[in-house]
Coordinates of C-alpha atoms in Angstrom, one line a residue:
X169 CA -33.7 -3.7 -40.4
X170 CA -31.6 -1.0 -38.9
X171 CA -28.3 -2.2 -37.3
X172 CA -29.4 -0.7 -34.0
X173 CA -32.2 -3.2 -33.8
X174 CA -30.3 -6.2 -35.2
X175 CA -29.6 -8.9 -32.6
X176 CA -26.7 -11.3 -32.8
X177 CA -27.1 -14.9 -31.7
X178 CA -24.6 -16.7 -29.5
X179 CA -23.0 -18.7 -32.4
X180 CA -22.7 -15.6 -34.5
X181 CA -21.3 -13.6 -31.6
X182 CA -18.5 -16.2 -31.2
X183 CA -17.8 -16.1 -34.9
X184 CA -17.8 -12.3 -35.2
X185 CA -15.7 -12.0 -32.0
X186 CA -13.1 -14.3 -33.3
X187 CA -12.6 -12.5 -36.6
X188 CA -10.6 -9.5 -35.2
X189 CA -8.4 -11.9 -33.2
X190 CA -7.8 -14.1 -36.2
X191 CA -7.0 -11.0 -38.3
X192 CA -4.6 -9.8 -35.7
X193 CA -2.8 -13.1 -35.5
X194 CA -2.5 -13.4 -39.3
X195 CA -1.2 -9.8 -39.5
X196 CA 1.4 -10.6 -36.9
X197 CA 2.5 -13.8 -38.7
X198 CA 2.7 -11.9 -42.0
X199 CA 4.9 -9.2 -40.6
X200 CA 7.1 -11.7 -38.7
X201 CA 7.7 -13.7 -41.8
X202 CA 8.6 -10.5 -43.7
X203 CA 11.0 -9.4 -41.1
X204 CA 12.7 -12.8 -40.8
X205 CA 13.1 -13.0 -44.5
X206 CA 15.0 -9.7 -44.4
X207 CA 16.8 -10.5 -41.2
X208 CA 16.8 -14.1 -39.9
X209 CA 18.2 -12.9 -36.5
X210 CA 15.3 -10.4 -35.9
X211 CA 14.1 -10.4 -32.3
X212 CA 11.3 -7.8 -32.5
X213 CA 8.7 -10.1 -34.1
X214 CA 9.7 -13.7 -33.2
X215 CA 8.2 -16.6 -35.2
X216 CA 5.8 -19.0 -33.3
X217 CA 8.5 -21.7 -33.4
X218 CA 10.9 -19.4 -31.4
X219 CA 8.2 -18.6 -28.8
X220 CA 7.3 -22.3 -28.4
X221 CA 11.0 -23.2 -27.9
X222 CA 11.6 -20.5 -25.3
X223 CA 8.4 -21.1 -23.4
X224 CA 8.9 -24.9 -23.4
X225 CA 12.1 -24.4 -21.4
X226 CA 10.3 -22.1 -18.9
X227 CA 7.2 -24.3 -18.6
X228 CA 8.7 -27.8 -18.5
X229 CA 12.3 -27.5 -17.4
X230 CA 13.2 -26.7 -13.7
X231 CA 15.5 -23.8 -13.1
X232 CA 19.0 -24.9 -12.3
X233 CA 19.4 -22.5 -9.4
X234 CA 16.0 -22.6 -7.7
X235 CA 14.7 -25.9 -9.0
X236 CA 11.3 -24.3 -9.8
X237 CA 9.4 -24.3 -13.0
X238 CA 9.8 -20.6 -13.7
X239 CA 6.6 -20.0 -15.7
X240 CA 4.4 -21.7 -13.1
X241 CA 6.2 -20.1 -10.2
X242 CA 5.7 -16.7 -11.8
X243 CA 2.0 -17.4 -12.5
X244 CA 1.3 -18.6 -8.9
X245 CA 3.1 -15.6 -7.3
X246 CA 1.2 -13.1 -9.4
X247 CA -2.2 -14.8 -8.9
X248 CA -1.6 -14.9 -5.2
X249 CA -0.9 -11.2 -5.1
X250 CA -3.8 -10.3 -7.3
X251 CA -6.2 -12.6 -5.4
X252 CA -5.3 -11.1 -2.0
X253 CA -5.5 -7.5 -3.4
X254 CA -8.9 -8.2 -5.1
X255 CA -10.2 -10.0 -2.0
X256 CA -9.3 -7.1 0.4
X257 CA -10.7 -4.5 -2.0
X258 CA -13.9 -6.4 -2.5
X259 CA -14.5 -6.7 1.3
X260 CA -13.8 -3.0 1.7
X261 CA -16.0 -2.0 -1.2
X262 CA -18.9 -4.1 0.2
X263 CA -18.6 -2.9 3.8
X264 CA -17.7 0.8 3.2
X265 CA -19.9 1.1 0.1
X266 CA -23.0 -0.1 2.0
X267 CA -22.3 2.3 4.8
X268 CA -21.7 5.3 2.5
X269 CA -24.7 4.5 0.3
X270 CA -27.3 3.8 3.0
X271 CA -26.3 6.2 5.8
X272 CA -26.2 9.9 4.9
X273 CA -24.2 11.0 8.0
X274 CA -21.5 8.4 7.2
X275 CA -21.6 9.6 3.5
X276 CA -21.2 13.2 4.5
X277 CA -18.3 12.4 6.8
X278 CA -16.2 10.0 4.8
X279 CA -17.4 10.5 1.2
X280 CA -15.0 13.4 0.5
X281 CA -12.1 11.3 1.9
X282 CA -12.9 8.3 -0.3
X283 CA -13.2 10.6 -3.3
X284 CA -9.9 12.3 -2.6
X285 CA -8.1 9.0 -2.3
X286 CA -9.8 7.7 -5.5
X287 CA -8.4 10.5 -7.7
X288 CA -4.8 10.1 -6.6
X289 CA -2.7 8.2 -9.2
X290 CA -1.8 5.0 -7.4
X291 CA 1.5 4.7 -9.2
X292 CA 2.5 8.0 -7.6
X293 CA 2.1 6.3 -4.2
X294 CA 4.3 3.4 -5.0
X295 CA 7.6 4.9 -3.6
X296 CA 5.7 5.8 -0.4
X297 CA 4.4 2.3 -0.1
X298 CA 7.8 0.8 -0.6
X299 CA 9.4 3.1 1.9
X300 CA 6.6 2.6 4.5
X301 CA 6.0 -1.1 4.0
X302 CA 9.3 -2.4 2.5
X303 CA 9.9 -4.3 -0.7
X304 CA 8.0 -7.4 0.3
X305 CA 4.6 -8.7 -0.6
X306 CA 2.7 -6.2 1.6
X307 CA 3.6 -3.2 -0.5
X308 CA 2.6 -5.0 -3.8
X309 CA -0.8 -6.0 -2.4
X310 CA -1.2 -2.5 -0.9
X311 CA -0.7 -0.9 -4.2
X312 CA -3.5 -3.0 -5.7
X313 CA -5.8 -2.2 -2.8
X314 CA -5.1 1.5 -2.9
X315 CA -5.5 1.5 -6.6
X316 CA -8.9 -0.2 -7.0
X317 CA -10.6 -0.2 -3.6
X318 CA -11.6 3.5 -3.5
X319 CA -13.1 3.4 -7.0
X320 CA -15.0 0.2 -6.2
X321 CA -16.3 1.8 -2.9
X322 CA -17.6 4.8 -4.8
X323 CA -19.3 2.6 -7.4
X324 CA -21.1 0.4 -4.8
X325 CA -22.0 3.5 -2.7
X326 CA -23.4 5.3 -5.7
X327 CA -25.5 2.3 -6.7
X328 CA -26.9 1.8 -3.2
X329 CA -27.6 5.5 -2.8
X330 CA -29.6 5.4 -6.1
X331 CA -31.9 2.6 -4.9
X332 CA -35.6 3.6 -5.1
X333 CA -36.5 5.4 -1.9
X334 CA -39.7 3.4 -1.8
X335 CA -37.8 0.2 -0.9
X336 CA -36.3 1.8 2.1
X337 CA -39.5 3.4 3.2
X338 CA -41.4 0.1 2.9
X339 CA -38.8 -1.7 4.9
X340 CA -39.0 0.9 7.7
X341 CA -42.7 0.7 7.6
X342 CA -42.4 -3.0 8.4
X343 CA -40.2 -2.2 11.4
X344 CA -36.8 -2.6 9.9
X345 CA -33.9 -0.9 11.6
X346 CA -31.1 0.9 9.8
X347 CA -29.0 -2.3 10.1
X348 CA -31.8 -4.5 8.7
X349 CA -32.4 -2.1 5.8
X350 CA -28.7 -2.3 5.0
X351 CA -28.5 -6.1 5.2
X352 CA -31.9 -7.1 3.8
X353 CA -32.6 -4.3 1.3
X354 CA -29.3 -2.8 0.2
X355 CA -27.0 -5.8 0.3
X356 CA -28.9 -8.0 -2.2
X357 CA -29.2 -5.1 -4.6
X358 CA -25.5 -4.2 -4.2
X359 CA -24.1 -7.7 -4.9
X360 CA -24.5 -7.7 -8.7
X361 CA -23.0 -4.2 -8.8
X362 CA -20.1 -5.4 -6.6
X363 CA -19.3 -8.1 -9.1
X364 CA -19.5 -5.6 -11.9
X365 CA -17.1 -3.3 -10.0
X366 CA -14.7 -6.2 -9.6
X367 CA -14.8 -6.8 -13.3
X368 CA -14.1 -3.2 -14.1
X369 CA -11.3 -3.1 -11.5
X370 CA -9.6 -6.2 -12.9
X371 CA -7.7 -4.4 -15.6
X372 CA -6.3 -1.7 -13.3
X373 CA -5.4 -4.3 -10.7
X374 CA -3.2 -6.1 -13.3
X375 CA -1.6 -2.8 -14.2
X376 CA -0.7 -2.1 -10.5
X377 CA 0.5 -5.7 -10.0
X378 CA 2.8 -5.7 -13.0
X379 CA 4.1 -2.2 -12.0
X380 CA 5.0 -3.4 -8.5
X381 CA 6.5 -6.6 -9.7
X382 CA 8.7 -4.8 -12.2
X383 CA 10.1 -2.5 -9.6
X384 CA 10.7 -4.8 -6.7
X385 CA 10.3 -8.5 -7.0
X386 CA 12.2 -11.7 -7.7
X387 CA 9.3 -13.7 -9.1
X388 CA 6.1 -13.0 -10.9
X389 CA 4.8 -12.4 -14.4
X390 CA 5.6 -8.7 -14.4
X391 CA 9.0 -9.3 -12.9
X392 CA 9.8 -11.8 -15.7
X393 CA 8.7 -9.5 -18.5
X394 CA 10.8 -6.6 -17.3
X395 CA 13.8 -8.9 -16.5
X396 CA 14.0 -10.3 -20.1
X397 CA 13.3 -7.0 -21.8
X398 CA 17.0 -6.0 -21.5
X399 CA 17.8 -8.9 -23.8
X400 CA 15.0 -8.0 -26.3
X401 CA 13.5 -11.5 -25.6
X402 CA 10.2 -10.9 -27.3
X403 CA 9.8 -14.7 -27.7
X404 CA 9.2 -14.6 -23.9
X405 CA 7.5 -11.3 -23.5
X406 CA 4.8 -11.9 -26.0
X407 CA 3.7 -15.3 -24.6
X408 CA 3.7 -13.8 -21.1
X409 CA 1.5 -10.9 -22.2
X410 CA -0.8 -13.3 -24.0
X411 CA -0.9 -15.5 -20.8
X412 CA -1.8 -12.5 -18.7
X413 CA -4.7 -11.7 -21.1
X414 CA -6.0 -15.2 -21.0
X415 CA -5.9 -15.2 -17.2
X416 CA -7.8 -11.9 -17.1
X417 CA -10.4 -13.3 -19.5
X418 CA -10.8 -16.5 -17.5
X419 CA -11.3 -14.5 -14.3
X420 CA -13.8 -12.2 -16.0
X421 CA -15.7 -15.2 -17.3
X422 CA -15.9 -16.7 -13.8
X423 CA -17.2 -13.4 -12.4
X424 CA -19.9 -13.2 -15.2
X425 CA -20.9 -16.8 -14.6
X426 CA -21.3 -16.2 -10.8
X427 CA -23.3 -13.0 -11.4
X428 CA -25.7 -14.6 -13.9
X429 CA -26.2 -17.7 -11.8
X430 CA -26.5 -16.0 -8.5
X431 CA -28.3 -12.9 -9.5
X432 CA -30.1 -13.7 -12.7
X433 CA -32.7 -11.1 -12.0
X434 CA -30.1 -8.3 -12.4
X435 CA -29.3 -9.4 -16.0
X436 CA -32.8 -9.3 -17.5
X437 CA -32.8 -11.1 -20.8
X438 CA -29.0 -11.6 -21.0
X439 CA -29.1 -14.9 -19.1

């Protein structure tokens, strides 16, 4: 059997997917041990024991100045910013994407504007956002929205625009207005694509969040990473990066579950 036709079962997928991760971990441990044998004070590749010791203090011991558990305070602050940014972007993508996709006059009027905003590097707008909105939470959330909303809007609009014309014609034949076509025909078809757009935007959203927190913040996962980098505290940076990856994977898993349970018809045989 050719590999292109070979299907992999669920248990085998888990096993095969874990192999590269295990190999990466073993490679890191090997290199870390080698470096520490040559230099016990090495900070570049800390041993697991050093990471556990450093993170235990951040996770279980309150800060002497603020009284907060730093790790959990950073996590909560970052998730709040990310959640608000994703929520606003999702609402914009759904509303504007439907309008652009289903109404040609709206698409002709505002489509070029959305495209123009989507191609601007969001990081380049960061100084403008900080000047216009200050250094508070609004600018950080705005960077996430500016960074991912236009791309999500274009994705949803393109999907709606590509719907079979027969669906729209049949709805109109049954007496549906433009509003009813949008709500009853386009909206159900757009929802699985919207969730997919959120999944694709999740990575860039984290990038914009970490960038904003690194420049102007006093709490957050990105802030903590850039704060301790000056001390070469890889025993904190690496666990924080791993934690961000786990959070992103968990959010993606939730989105996939929602999509498969709510819109199983859009996944074919995958569910």
